Short mmCIF file of C-alpha atoms in Angstrom, two decimals:
data_model
loop_
_atom_site.label_atom_id
_atom_site.label_comp_id
_atom_site.label_asym_id
_atom_site.label_seq_id
_atom_site.Cartn_x
_atom_site.Cartn_y
_atom_site.Cartn_z
CA UNK B 1 143.84 -73.19 -36.44
CA UNK B 2 142.19 -74.41 -33.23
CA UNK B 3 145.29 -76.00 -31.67
CA UNK B 4 146.82 -74.81 -28.41
CA UNK B 5 148.00 -72.33 -27.23
CA UNK B 6 144.89 -70.14 -27.17
CA UNK B 7 146.52 -66.92 -25.96
CA UNK B 8 148.42 -64.22 -27.81
CA UNK B 9 147.90 -62.26 -31.02
CA UNK B 10 148.97 -65.17 -33.22
CA UNK B 11 146.40 -67.42 -31.55
CA UNK B 12 143.63 -64.88 -32.14
CA UNK B 13 144.58 -64.67 -35.81
CA UNK B 14 144.61 -68.46 -36.13
CA UNK B 15 141.24 -68.86 -34.45
CA UNK B 16 139.62 -66.14 -36.55
CA UNK B 17 141.02 -67.75 -39.70
CA UNK B 18 139.68 -71.14 -38.61
CA UNK B 19 136.21 -69.68 -38.05
CA UNK B 20 136.27 -68.07 -41.50
CA UNK B 21 137.14 -71.43 -43.04
CA UNK B 22 134.25 -73.09 -41.17
CA UNK B 23 131.85 -70.37 -42.28
CA UNK B 24 133.00 -70.78 -45.88
CA UNK B 25 132.56 -74.56 -45.74
CA UNK B 26 129.12 -74.36 -44.17
CA UNK B 27 127.89 -71.61 -46.49
CA UNK B 28 128.96 -73.77 -49.43
CA UNK B 29 126.68 -76.55 -48.19
CA UNK B 30 123.58 -74.43 -48.80
CA UNK B 31 124.71 -73.56 -52.33
CA UNK B 32 125.62 -77.20 -53.03
CA UNK B 33 129.10 -76.10 -54.09
CA UNK B 34 130.56 -78.99 -52.08
CA UNK B 35 129.53 -82.63 -52.23
CA UNK B 36 129.06 -84.91 -49.25
CA UNK B 37 130.72 -85.22 -46.80
CA UNK B 38 132.68 -82.01 -47.42
CA UNK B 39 129.56 -79.86 -47.09
CA UNK B 40 129.43 -80.62 -43.35
CA UNK B 41 131.85 -80.19 -40.44
CA UNK B 42 132.79 -83.06 -38.08
CA UNK B 43 131.35 -82.69 -34.59
CA UNK B 44 134.84 -82.96 -33.11
CA UNK B 45 135.91 -79.90 -35.13
CA UNK B 46 132.96 -77.87 -33.84
CA UNK B 47 133.83 -78.80 -30.25
CA UNK B 48 137.50 -77.97 -30.82
CA UNK B 49 136.52 -74.56 -32.18
CA UNK B 50 134.52 -73.97 -28.99
CA UNK B 51 137.51 -74.95 -26.86
CA UNK B 52 139.73 -72.54 -28.79
CA UNK B 53 137.25 -69.66 -28.58
CA UNK B 54 136.53 -70.10 -24.89
CA UNK B 55 140.21 -70.67 -24.16
CA UNK B 56 141.04 -67.36 -25.83
CA UNK B 57 138.24 -65.59 -23.94
CA UNK B 58 139.37 -66.86 -20.53
CA UNK B 59 143.09 -66.20 -20.94
CA UNK B 60 144.98 -63.88 -18.59
CA UNK B 61 143.54 -60.53 -17.47
CA UNK B 62 145.70 -58.45 -19.78
CA UNK B 63 144.51 -60.34 -22.85
CA UNK B 64 140.87 -60.19 -21.67
CA UNK B 65 141.20 -56.40 -21.39
CA UNK B 66 142.71 -56.26 -24.87
CA UNK B 67 139.90 -58.47 -26.15
CA UNK B 68 137.22 -56.17 -24.71
CA UNK B 69 138.88 -52.97 -25.90
CA UNK B 70 139.11 -54.17 -29.48
CA UNK B 71 135.54 -55.38 -29.49
CA UNK B 72 136.29 -58.85 -30.83
CA UNK B 73 133.21 -60.97 -31.41
CA UNK B 74 134.26 -64.28 -29.85
CA UNK B 75 131.30 -64.24 -27.45
CA UNK B 76 128.77 -64.20 -30.28
CA UNK B 77 130.88 -66.62 -32.33
CA UNK B 78 131.02 -69.12 -29.47
CA UNK B 79 127.25 -68.91 -28.98
CA UNK B 80 126.59 -69.43 -32.71
CA UNK B 81 128.89 -72.46 -32.72
CA UNK B 82 127.07 -73.86 -29.68
CA UNK B 83 123.76 -73.31 -31.48
CA UNK B 84 125.06 -75.25 -34.46
CA UNK B 85 126.21 -78.08 -32.21
CA UNK B 86 122.74 -78.20 -30.63
CA UNK B 87 120.77 -78.00 -33.88
CA UNK B 88 123.03 -80.39 -35.77
CA UNK B 89 122.70 -78.36 -38.97
CA UNK B 90 125.86 -78.80 -41.03
CA UNK B 91 127.42 -81.06 -38.40
CA UNK B 92 128.71 -84.52 -39.26
CA UNK B 93 128.45 -87.27 -36.65
CA UNK B 94 130.29 -90.54 -36.34
CA UNK B 95 128.26 -93.49 -35.00
CA UNK B 96 129.72 -96.99 -35.01
CA UNK B 97 132.46 -95.82 -37.38
CA UNK B 98 129.84 -94.55 -39.82
CA UNK B 99 129.38 -90.88 -40.63
CA UNK B 100 125.92 -89.34 -40.64
CA UNK B 101 124.71 -85.78 -41.08
CA UNK B 102 122.21 -86.02 -38.26
CA UNK B 103 121.29 -88.54 -35.61
CA UNK B 104 119.00 -87.78 -32.71
CA UNK B 105 120.76 -90.39 -30.58
CA UNK B 106 124.20 -88.92 -31.28
CA UNK B 107 123.12 -85.28 -30.87
CA UNK B 108 123.05 -85.47 -27.07
CA UNK B 109 125.00 -82.45 -25.87
CA UNK B 110 127.31 -82.83 -22.91
CA UNK B 111 126.72 -80.38 -20.07
CA UNK B 112 130.39 -79.44 -20.26
CA UNK B 113 129.88 -78.02 -23.76
CA UNK B 114 127.26 -75.58 -22.44
CA UNK B 115 129.26 -74.76 -19.30
CA UNK B 116 132.40 -74.16 -21.35
CA UNK B 117 130.68 -71.32 -23.21
CA UNK B 118 128.75 -70.14 -20.15
CA UNK B 119 131.94 -69.82 -18.11
CA UNK B 120 133.77 -67.92 -20.85
CA UNK B 121 131.06 -65.31 -21.44
CA UNK B 122 130.45 -64.92 -17.68
CA UNK B 123 134.17 -64.36 -17.09
CA UNK B 124 133.99 -61.48 -19.55
CA UNK B 125 130.89 -60.11 -17.84
CA UNK B 126 128.76 -60.75 -20.94
CA UNK B 127 125.74 -61.87 -18.94
CA UNK B 128 123.36 -61.11 -21.82
CA UNK B 129 125.07 -63.89 -23.79
CA UNK B 130 125.08 -66.05 -20.66
CA UNK B 131 121.29 -65.71 -20.57
CA UNK B 132 121.14 -66.92 -24.18
CA UNK B 133 123.25 -69.97 -23.32
CA UNK B 134 120.98 -70.84 -20.37
CA UNK B 135 117.84 -70.35 -22.47
CA UNK B 136 119.28 -72.53 -25.25
CA UNK B 137 120.03 -75.32 -22.79
CA UNK B 138 116.60 -75.12 -21.17
CA UNK B 139 114.64 -75.28 -24.42
CA UNK B 140 116.73 -78.03 -26.06
CA UNK B 141 115.05 -81.43 -25.52
CA UNK B 142 118.25 -83.47 -25.89
CA UNK B 143 120.31 -81.21 -23.61
CA UNK B 144 120.95 -82.01 -19.93
CA UNK B 145 119.12 -79.91 -17.31
CA UNK B 146 120.87 -77.02 -15.61
CA UNK B 147 122.96 -78.22 -12.69
CA UNK B 148 124.64 -76.63 -9.69
CA UNK B 149 127.72 -76.11 -11.89
CA UNK B 150 125.86 -73.77 -14.25
CA UNK B 151 124.39 -71.80 -11.37
CA UNK B 152 127.84 -71.53 -9.75
CA UNK B 153 129.13 -69.96 -12.97
CA UNK B 154 126.23 -67.50 -13.09
CA UNK B 155 126.78 -66.53 -9.45
CA UNK B 156 130.44 -65.88 -10.17
CA UNK B 157 129.57 -63.72 -13.18
CA UNK B 158 126.96 -61.61 -11.38
CA UNK B 159 129.21 -61.34 -8.33
CA UNK B 160 132.02 -59.89 -10.44
CA UNK B 161 129.58 -57.28 -11.71
CA UNK B 162 128.38 -56.56 -8.15
CA UNK B 163 124.84 -57.30 -9.31
CA UNK B 164 123.12 -58.38 -6.07
CA UNK B 165 119.62 -58.49 -7.57
CA UNK B 166 120.66 -61.05 -10.18
CA UNK B 167 122.64 -63.01 -7.60
CA UNK B 168 119.44 -63.44 -5.61
CA UNK B 169 117.47 -64.14 -8.80
CA UNK B 170 119.91 -66.91 -9.73
CA UNK B 171 119.44 -68.62 -6.36
CA UNK B 172 115.67 -68.30 -6.70
CA UNK B 173 115.79 -69.79 -10.20
CA UNK B 174 117.89 -72.72 -8.97
CA UNK B 175 115.46 -73.45 -6.15
CA UNK B 176 112.52 -73.23 -8.56
CA UNK B 177 114.21 -75.84 -10.78
CA UNK B 178 114.85 -78.12 -7.81
CA UNK B 179 118.64 -77.74 -7.93
CA UNK B 180 120.20 -78.51 -4.54
CA UNK B 181 123.25 -76.28 -3.98
CA UNK B 182 126.49 -78.21 -3.58
CA UNK B 183 129.58 -76.94 -1.79
CA UNK B 184 130.95 -75.26 -4.94
CA UNK B 185 127.70 -73.41 -5.57
CA UNK B 186 127.50 -72.27 -1.94
CA UNK B 187 131.11 -71.04 -2.08
CA UNK B 188 130.28 -69.15 -5.26
CA UNK B 189 127.31 -67.58 -3.49
CA UNK B 190 129.47 -66.51 -0.54
CA UNK B 191 132.01 -65.01 -2.92
CA UNK B 192 129.25 -63.19 -4.82
CA UNK B 193 127.90 -61.69 -1.59
CA UNK B 194 131.39 -60.45 -0.70
CA UNK B 195 131.83 -58.87 -4.14
CA UNK B 196 128.44 -57.18 -3.71
CA UNK B 197 129.59 -55.72 -0.37
CA UNK B 198 127.17 -58.01 1.51
CA UNK B 199 129.92 -59.14 3.87
CA UNK B 200 127.61 -59.78 6.84
CA UNK B 201 125.33 -61.91 4.69
CA UNK B 202 128.32 -63.86 3.37
CA UNK B 203 129.65 -64.45 6.89
CA UNK B 204 126.25 -65.51 8.23
CA UNK B 205 125.81 -67.97 5.37
CA UNK B 206 129.30 -69.35 6.01
CA UNK B 207 128.46 -69.91 9.68
CA UNK B 208 125.20 -71.67 8.82
CA UNK B 209 126.91 -73.98 6.32
CA UNK B 210 129.68 -74.74 8.80
CA UNK B 211 127.24 -75.61 11.57
CA UNK B 212 125.01 -77.75 9.36
CA UNK B 213 125.55 -81.45 9.73
CA UNK B 214 127.25 -82.52 6.48
CA UNK B 215 124.81 -84.36 4.26
CA UNK B 216 126.59 -86.47 1.67
CA UNK B 217 124.83 -88.29 -1.16
CA UNK B 218 125.81 -91.77 -2.29
CA UNK B 219 128.08 -90.17 -4.89
CA UNK B 220 129.96 -88.19 -2.26
CA UNK B 221 128.50 -84.81 -3.21
CA UNK B 222 127.65 -82.35 -0.48
CA UNK B 223 124.01 -81.33 -0.26
CA UNK B 224 122.82 -78.29 1.64
CA UNK B 225 121.61 -79.04 5.16
CA UNK B 226 118.40 -77.84 6.83
CA UNK B 227 119.83 -74.60 8.19
CA UNK B 228 121.28 -73.63 4.83
CA UNK B 229 117.99 -74.37 3.07
CA UNK B 230 116.14 -72.18 5.56
CA UNK B 231 118.70 -69.38 5.16
CA UNK B 232 118.26 -69.38 1.37
CA UNK B 233 114.48 -69.48 1.70
CA UNK B 234 114.51 -66.39 3.92
CA UNK B 235 116.78 -64.59 1.47
CA UNK B 236 114.27 -65.36 -1.28
CA UNK B 237 111.50 -63.82 0.83
CA UNK B 238 113.76 -60.86 1.64
CA UNK B 239 113.45 -61.55 5.37
CA UNK B 240 116.27 -61.85 7.92
CA UNK B 241 116.85 -65.50 8.92
CA UNK B 242 115.93 -66.28 12.53
CA UNK B 243 118.82 -67.83 14.51
CA UNK B 244 116.54 -70.04 16.63
CA UNK B 245 114.82 -71.45 13.54
CA UNK B 246 118.19 -72.22 11.97
CA UNK B 247 119.23 -74.14 15.08
CA UNK B 248 115.95 -76.06 15.08
CA UNK B 249 116.42 -77.01 11.43
CA UNK B 250 119.93 -78.24 12.14
CA UNK B 251 118.84 -80.26 15.20
CA UNK B 252 116.00 -81.83 13.20
CA UNK B 253 118.44 -82.87 10.47
CA UNK B 254 120.85 -84.41 12.99
CA UNK B 255 118.04 -86.54 14.37
#
């Protein structure tokens, strides 16, 4: 049911049928109608269901429009499946070739699992569900912290909705959490400004990034330079960045 391809009417029927089977299996576990291990679902199956759901949600534009018009509930279904993966309830894990119903060491959730759902719901403009995904990741002890990837996805989603206030709020939230914007996140921010008709702001940010001395970490990732940091700080304070200060920040970094 969760095999590729993920687009088309037949795929939607398959995926819905697969979810109904999972719901039936998991509901039977509470009534003790099934014995172990059949009263739980393998972790790999849960992840595959997420891939199928998000793949269906991020298919071509025509199918996304059809999805929205018919009011399908894949966004809520994907979030519920992510919740189950996080909680471990009804999920079967394999550790050292042995199956267990729950293991704190094996319940570490990969960031890609969160971002997979976050990207799908943001693509559909369902930012209320995106907020739930972010909140779930932040309050889950065994989940990785939010990274520049997650913030890039949020910026893309709010940019598509032309929601400038939440674009600025996302940058502020990232800075508060100590997330240093990488080149992908900065490009997403520029694109969001353009979508919000803030073309001058987008161009000014592009110029600042271009003029900053590239600052590469040991892993080869780009980190924002002094001028870019100052620019973002001024945006947070809703003040126009001063050109002379930007140049001073860049000169200081080069030294």
